[in-house]
Coordinates of C-alpha atoms in Angstrom, one line a residue:
P21 CA -75.6 1.5 88.6
N22 CA -78.5 3.7 89.5
S23 CA -81.1 1.0 89.6
D24 CA -82.4 -1.0 92.5
T25 CA -81.0 -4.2 90.9
Q26 CA -77.2 -4.8 91.1
S27 CA -74.9 -7.3 89.4
D28 CA -75.1 -9.9 92.2
D29 CA -78.9 -9.9 91.9
H30 CA -78.4 -11.7 88.5
F31 CA -75.1 -13.6 88.8
N32 CA -73.2 -14.9 91.8
T33 CA -70.6 -17.4 92.8
V34 CA -70.9 -19.6 95.8
L35 CA -68.3 -21.9 97.4
W36 CA -68.8 -24.9 99.8
T37 CA -67.1 -27.8 101.3
G38 CA -68.9 -31.1 101.0
N39 CA -70.3 -32.9 104.1
S40 CA -72.0 -36.0 102.5
T41 CA -75.3 -34.9 104.1
N42 CA -78.5 -35.5 102.1
N43 CA -80.6 -32.4 101.4
R44 CA -77.7 -30.1 102.0
T45 CA -78.8 -26.5 101.5
I46 CA -76.4 -24.0 99.9
T47 CA -77.6 -20.4 100.7
N48 CA -76.5 -16.8 100.7
L49 CA -76.8 -16.6 96.9
G50 CA -79.2 -13.7 96.9
F51 CA -81.7 -15.1 94.4
R52 CA -83.2 -18.3 93.1
P53 CA -80.8 -19.6 90.5
D54 CA -82.1 -20.7 87.1
W55 CA -78.8 -21.8 85.5
L56 CA -76.4 -23.6 87.9
W57 CA -72.9 -24.7 86.9
I58 CA -71.0 -26.8 89.5
K59 CA -67.4 -28.0 89.5
R60 CA -65.3 -29.8 92.1
R61 CA -62.2 -27.7 92.8
D62 CA -59.7 -30.0 94.5
G63 CA -59.9 -33.0 92.3
T64 CA -61.0 -34.6 89.0
D65 CA -64.7 -34.5 88.2
N66 CA -67.2 -33.4 85.6
H67 CA -68.6 -29.9 85.2
F68 CA -72.3 -30.3 86.0
V69 CA -74.9 -28.0 84.3
Q70 CA -78.5 -27.9 85.2
D71 CA -81.3 -25.3 84.8
S72 CA -84.8 -24.6 86.1
T73 CA -86.4 -25.0 82.6
R74 CA -85.2 -28.6 82.2
G75 CA -85.4 -29.4 85.9
A76 CA -82.8 -29.5 88.7
D77 CA -82.4 -33.3 88.3
K78 CA -81.4 -33.1 84.6
Q79 CA -77.6 -32.9 84.1
L80 CA -75.3 -32.0 81.3
F81 CA -71.5 -31.9 81.3
T82 CA -69.6 -29.0 79.7
N83 CA -66.5 -31.3 79.3
N84 CA -68.0 -33.7 76.8
G85 CA -70.9 -34.3 74.4
D86 CA -72.9 -36.7 76.4
D87 CA -76.7 -36.6 76.4
E88 CA -78.8 -35.3 79.2
F89 CA -79.3 -37.7 82.1
N90 CA -81.4 -37.7 85.3
N91 CA -79.7 -37.7 88.7
T92 CA -82.0 -37.2 91.7
N93 CA -79.1 -37.4 94.2
Q94 CA -77.2 -34.4 92.9
V95 CA -79.1 -31.0 92.7
K96 CA -82.5 -31.6 94.3
S97 CA -84.1 -28.2 94.0
F98 CA -83.6 -24.6 93.2
D99 CA -84.5 -22.5 96.3
S100 CA -85.3 -18.9 97.0
D101 CA -81.7 -18.1 98.2
G102 CA -79.7 -21.0 96.7
F103 CA -80.2 -24.7 96.0
T104 CA -80.4 -28.1 97.7
L105 CA -77.9 -30.9 97.1
G106 CA -77.9 -34.7 97.6
T107 CA -74.8 -36.8 98.4
D108 CA -73.5 -37.3 94.8
G109 CA -69.7 -37.3 94.6
G110 CA -69.7 -34.5 92.1
V111 CA -71.3 -32.0 94.5
N112 CA -71.2 -33.0 98.1
V113 CA -68.6 -35.5 99.3
N114 CA -67.2 -34.9 102.8
T115 CA -64.1 -32.5 102.8
R116 CA -64.1 -32.0 99.1
T117 CA -64.3 -28.4 97.9
Y118 CA -66.8 -27.1 95.2
V119 CA -67.8 -24.0 93.3
G120 CA -71.2 -23.1 91.9
W121 CA -71.7 -20.4 89.3
N122 CA -75.3 -19.1 89.2
W123 CA -77.4 -17.0 86.8
K124 CA -80.9 -15.8 87.2
A125 CA -83.5 -16.1 84.4
N126 CA -87.2 -15.9 85.3
G127 CA -87.6 -18.0 88.4
G128 CA -88.4 -21.1 86.4
T129 CA -91.4 -19.5 84.7
T130 CA -91.3 -20.2 80.9
S131 CA -93.4 -19.1 78.0
S132 CA -93.9 -20.3 74.4
N133 CA -92.2 -18.2 71.7
S134 CA -93.2 -18.3 68.1
N135 CA -90.9 -15.6 66.7
G136 CA -88.8 -18.2 64.9
S137 CA -89.6 -20.9 62.4
I138 CA -89.4 -23.4 65.3
T139 CA -91.6 -22.7 68.4
S140 CA -89.4 -22.5 71.4
T141 CA -89.9 -22.5 75.2
V142 CA -88.2 -19.5 76.7
Q143 CA -87.3 -18.3 80.2
A144 CA -85.9 -14.8 79.9
N145 CA -84.3 -12.2 82.2
T146 CA -84.5 -9.1 80.0
T147 CA -82.8 -6.9 82.6
A148 CA -79.6 -9.1 82.6
G149 CA -79.7 -10.0 78.9
F150 CA -80.0 -13.8 79.6
S151 CA -82.4 -16.5 78.5
I152 CA -82.7 -20.2 78.6
V153 CA -84.3 -21.6 75.4
T154 CA -85.4 -25.2 74.7
Y155 CA -86.6 -26.4 71.3
T156 CA -86.9 -29.5 69.1
G157 CA -85.0 -29.6 65.9
T158 CA -86.3 -30.3 62.4
G159 CA -83.2 -31.3 60.4
A160 CA -83.5 -28.1 58.3
N161 CA -82.2 -24.5 58.6
A162 CA -84.3 -22.7 61.2
T163 CA -84.7 -19.7 63.4
I164 CA -85.4 -19.9 67.2
G165 CA -87.0 -17.2 69.3
H166 CA -84.9 -16.2 72.3
G167 CA -87.2 -13.9 74.3
L168 CA -84.8 -11.0 74.8
S169 CA -85.0 -7.4 73.5
K170 CA -81.6 -7.1 71.8
A171 CA -79.5 -9.0 69.3
L172 CA -77.6 -11.8 71.1
D173 CA -73.8 -11.7 71.5
V174 CA -73.4 -15.3 72.5
V175 CA -75.4 -18.4 71.8
L176 CA -74.4 -21.7 73.5
V177 CA -76.4 -24.7 72.2
K178 CA -76.3 -28.3 73.4
G179 CA -78.2 -31.4 72.2
R180 CA -80.0 -33.3 74.9
D181 CA -81.1 -36.6 73.4
N182 CA -77.9 -38.2 72.0
D183 CA -74.3 -38.6 72.9
D184 CA -71.6 -36.8 70.8
R185 CA -73.7 -33.7 70.5
F186 CA -71.0 -31.1 71.2
W187 CA -71.6 -27.7 72.9
N188 CA -71.6 -25.0 70.1
Y189 CA -70.7 -21.4 71.0
Y190 CA -71.2 -18.7 68.4
G191 CA -72.3 -15.0 68.0
T192 CA -70.8 -11.6 67.5
Q193 CA -67.3 -12.5 68.5
F194 CA -67.0 -14.5 65.3
V195 CA -67.8 -14.0 61.6
N196 CA -71.3 -15.5 61.0
T197 CA -69.9 -18.7 59.6
S198 CA -67.7 -19.5 62.6
Y199 CA -68.2 -21.2 65.9
I200 CA -66.2 -23.0 68.6
Y201 CA -66.8 -26.0 70.8
L202 CA -67.1 -25.5 74.6
N203 CA -66.2 -29.1 75.4
T204 CA -63.0 -29.3 73.4
S205 CA -59.7 -27.4 73.2
A206 CA -60.0 -26.9 69.4
A207 CA -59.6 -23.5 67.8
E208 CA -62.3 -21.6 66.0
D209 CA -64.0 -23.4 63.1
T210 CA -64.6 -21.0 60.2
G211 CA -66.7 -23.5 58.2
G212 CA -69.7 -23.4 60.4
A213 CA -72.6 -22.7 58.0
T214 CA -74.3 -25.9 59.2
I215 CA -74.2 -24.6 62.8
T216 CA -75.0 -20.9 62.3
N217 CA -76.7 -20.9 58.9
S218 CA -74.3 -18.1 58.2
T219 CA -76.6 -15.7 60.0
Y220 CA -76.0 -13.5 63.1
P221 CA -78.7 -13.4 65.8
T222 CA -81.2 -10.7 65.7
N223 CA -83.2 -8.9 68.5
S224 CA -85.8 -11.7 68.4
V225 CA -84.2 -14.9 67.0
F226 CA -81.0 -16.9 66.6
S227 CA -80.3 -19.1 63.6
V228 CA -79.3 -22.8 63.4
G229 CA -78.2 -24.8 60.5
T230 CA -78.7 -28.4 59.6
S231 CA -76.1 -30.0 61.8
T232 CA -77.3 -32.6 64.4
F233 CA -75.3 -30.5 66.9
V234 CA -78.0 -27.8 66.7
C235 CA -81.0 -29.0 64.8
G236 CA -81.3 -32.7 64.3
D237 CA -84.7 -33.9 63.2
S238 CA -86.9 -34.5 66.3
E239 CA -84.0 -34.0 68.7
K240 CA -84.3 -31.8 71.8
Y241 CA -81.9 -28.9 72.5
V242 CA -81.1 -26.3 75.1
A243 CA -79.6 -22.9 74.4
Y244 CA -78.2 -20.4 76.8
C245 CA -78.4 -16.9 75.2
F246 CA -76.7 -13.6 76.2
H247 CA -76.4 -10.0 75.1
E248 CA -74.3 -7.4 76.7
V249 CA -75.7 -5.2 79.4
E250 CA -73.6 -2.1 80.2
G251 CA -72.0 -2.4 83.7
Y252 CA -73.0 -6.1 84.0
S253 CA -71.7 -8.3 81.1
K254 CA -69.2 -8.1 78.3
F255 CA -68.4 -10.6 75.5
G256 CA -65.3 -9.5 73.6
K257 CA -61.9 -10.3 72.2
Y258 CA -58.3 -9.4 72.9
T259 CA -55.0 -10.1 71.2
G260 CA -52.1 -11.7 73.1
N261 CA -48.7 -9.9 73.1
G262 CA -46.6 -12.7 74.6
V263 CA -45.0 -10.7 77.4
A264 CA -45.5 -10.5 81.2
D265 CA -47.1 -7.1 80.9
G266 CA -50.0 -8.7 79.1
P267 CA -53.0 -7.3 77.3
F268 CA -55.7 -5.3 79.1
A269 CA -59.4 -5.9 78.2
F270 CA -61.8 -3.1 79.1
T271 CA -65.2 -4.3 80.4
G272 CA -66.5 -1.2 82.2
F273 CA -66.7 -3.1 85.5
R274 CA -64.7 -5.2 87.9
P275 CA -65.2 -8.8 86.9
A276 CA -66.8 -11.4 89.2
W277 CA -66.4 -14.2 86.6
L278 CA -64.3 -14.5 83.5
M279 CA -64.1 -17.3 80.9
V280 CA -61.4 -17.1 78.2
K281 CA -60.5 -19.2 75.1
N282 CA -57.7 -19.1 72.5
I283 CA -59.5 -19.1 69.2
G284 CA -56.5 -19.0 66.9
A285 CA -55.0 -22.3 68.1
S286 CA -55.8 -25.3 70.2
G287 CA -55.9 -24.6 74.0
S288 CA -58.3 -25.2 76.9
W289 CA -60.9 -22.8 78.0
W290 CA -60.4 -21.4 81.5
I291 CA -62.5 -19.8 84.2
S292 CA -61.5 -17.5 87.0
D293 CA -63.8 -15.8 89.5
S294 CA -63.6 -13.3 92.4
K295 CA -64.6 -15.8 95.1
R296 CA -61.8 -18.3 94.7
P297 CA -58.2 -17.2 95.5
G298 CA -55.4 -16.9 93.1
F299 CA -56.0 -13.9 90.9
N300 CA -54.3 -10.5 91.2
G301 CA -50.7 -11.5 91.6
V302 CA -50.8 -14.7 93.7
L303 CA -48.8 -16.8 91.4
D304 CA -48.1 -19.8 93.7
T305 CA -49.5 -23.2 94.5
S306 CA -52.1 -21.8 97.0
G307 CA -53.8 -19.8 94.3
N308 CA -55.7 -22.5 92.4
A309 CA -57.6 -20.0 90.3
R310 CA -58.4 -21.7 87.0
L311 CA -60.9 -24.3 86.1
R312 CA -61.3 -25.6 82.5
P313 CA -64.7 -26.3 81.1
D314 CA -63.4 -28.7 78.5
T315 CA -61.6 -31.0 81.1
T316 CA -62.4 -32.7 84.3
G317 CA -59.2 -31.4 86.0
A318 CA -58.8 -29.7 89.3
E319 CA -57.9 -26.0 89.8
D320 CA -54.4 -25.0 88.6
D321 CA -52.4 -22.2 87.0
P322 CA -53.1 -19.6 89.7
G323 CA -52.5 -15.9 89.5
R324 CA -52.3 -15.4 85.8
V325 CA -55.0 -12.6 85.6
D326 CA -55.6 -9.3 87.4
F327 CA -59.3 -8.2 88.0
L328 CA -59.3 -4.4 87.9
S329 CA -61.9 -1.8 88.5
N330 CA -62.7 -1.5 84.8
G331 CA -61.6 -4.8 83.2
F332 CA -58.9 -7.4 83.5
K333 CA -55.2 -7.7 82.6
I334 CA -53.4 -10.9 81.6
K335 CA -50.2 -11.4 83.6
T336 CA -48.3 -14.2 82.1
P337 CA -46.0 -14.3 79.0
N338 CA -46.1 -16.8 76.1
Y339 CA -48.9 -18.9 77.6
G340 CA -51.0 -20.5 75.0
E341 CA -54.3 -20.4 77.0
S342 CA -54.1 -16.6 77.6
N343 CA -51.2 -14.7 76.0
T344 CA -49.5 -16.0 72.9
D345 CA -48.2 -13.1 70.7
N346 CA -50.6 -12.1 68.0
I347 CA -53.2 -14.7 68.8
E348 CA -56.9 -13.8 69.4
Y349 CA -58.8 -14.8 72.5
I350 CA -62.5 -14.5 73.2
Y351 CA -63.9 -13.9 76.7
M352 CA -67.2 -13.8 78.6
A353 CA -67.2 -11.6 81.7
F354 CA -69.9 -10.8 84.4
A355 CA -69.6 -8.0 86.9
E356 CA -68.8 -7.9 90.6
A357 CA -69.3 -4.1 90.6
P358 CA -69.8 -1.5 87.8
F359 CA -66.9 0.9 87.1
K360 CA -68.8 3.8 88.6
Y361 CA -68.8 2.0 92.0
A362 CA -65.8 -0.3 91.7
N363 CA -63.0 -0.5 94.2
A364 CA -59.6 -1.5 92.9
R365 CA -58.1 -4.6 94.4

């Protein structure tokens, strides 16, 4: 809170309506994005993920296990205050509405990291506790350098070379043998030694097992790595209570972005943010608050969460995706404003 850098210098959400114009510039982001996640809001389409380490034209989907592919007509470049789009239907069709979630790493500048048993390529933002890591698997248990100064809370790994390489999410929200898939609605898998090598991340490396999802021989991977930063990011858990006066999760800041998953049972992931309408009590068809990373669906289920000055509160009873009694949920949250400077909505 006392520094010259604030939350929206490292994470920001931007909205736009497509116009089918080539080289469409999206601006007013406040920084050059290094990880960009795009989703059409008003209809069915994939969740597109690209980053400045792999290149703006290289796409992955969060909603399936497909391999990386090149698309020169989608995201064309990462710019000083945003990004440039082509005319691809997933990002810029006339009158369609879109959201882009953006994280800053190191402006596209990478370095080689030999802290692990596998040498990795790292682009790190140590201030925000975020790094983009690429590496090539060996087929054996291994450690990977992540370039940050603290032990990671979340590791999100995706294979790039082959189809059916699921997104693997693990870290301190689980025991060290557990993980969960981002691209499915499945519950936590507690038999994950071949994913995590039964080892928590340290302040220099994260571990991978022998699964082809994380370390197939000669296969390429990307990992998005996070640790908590007070007043900016929080990666935690809450337990549902099944009633309308739902659980409150303390983050220490007013959220700008929230992703939640039921880990005790099957149920979709969901994302709400402070730029799209529908949170804080607007429970009607105009809200359109939630998007689900594991599906191609449009926004729905509005108004089921309140963003508060120091956290968030679930506002719907007996809802499997957010508030089943005595079921655990994990969440990732990034700040709009730290608690010290937050204004209640």
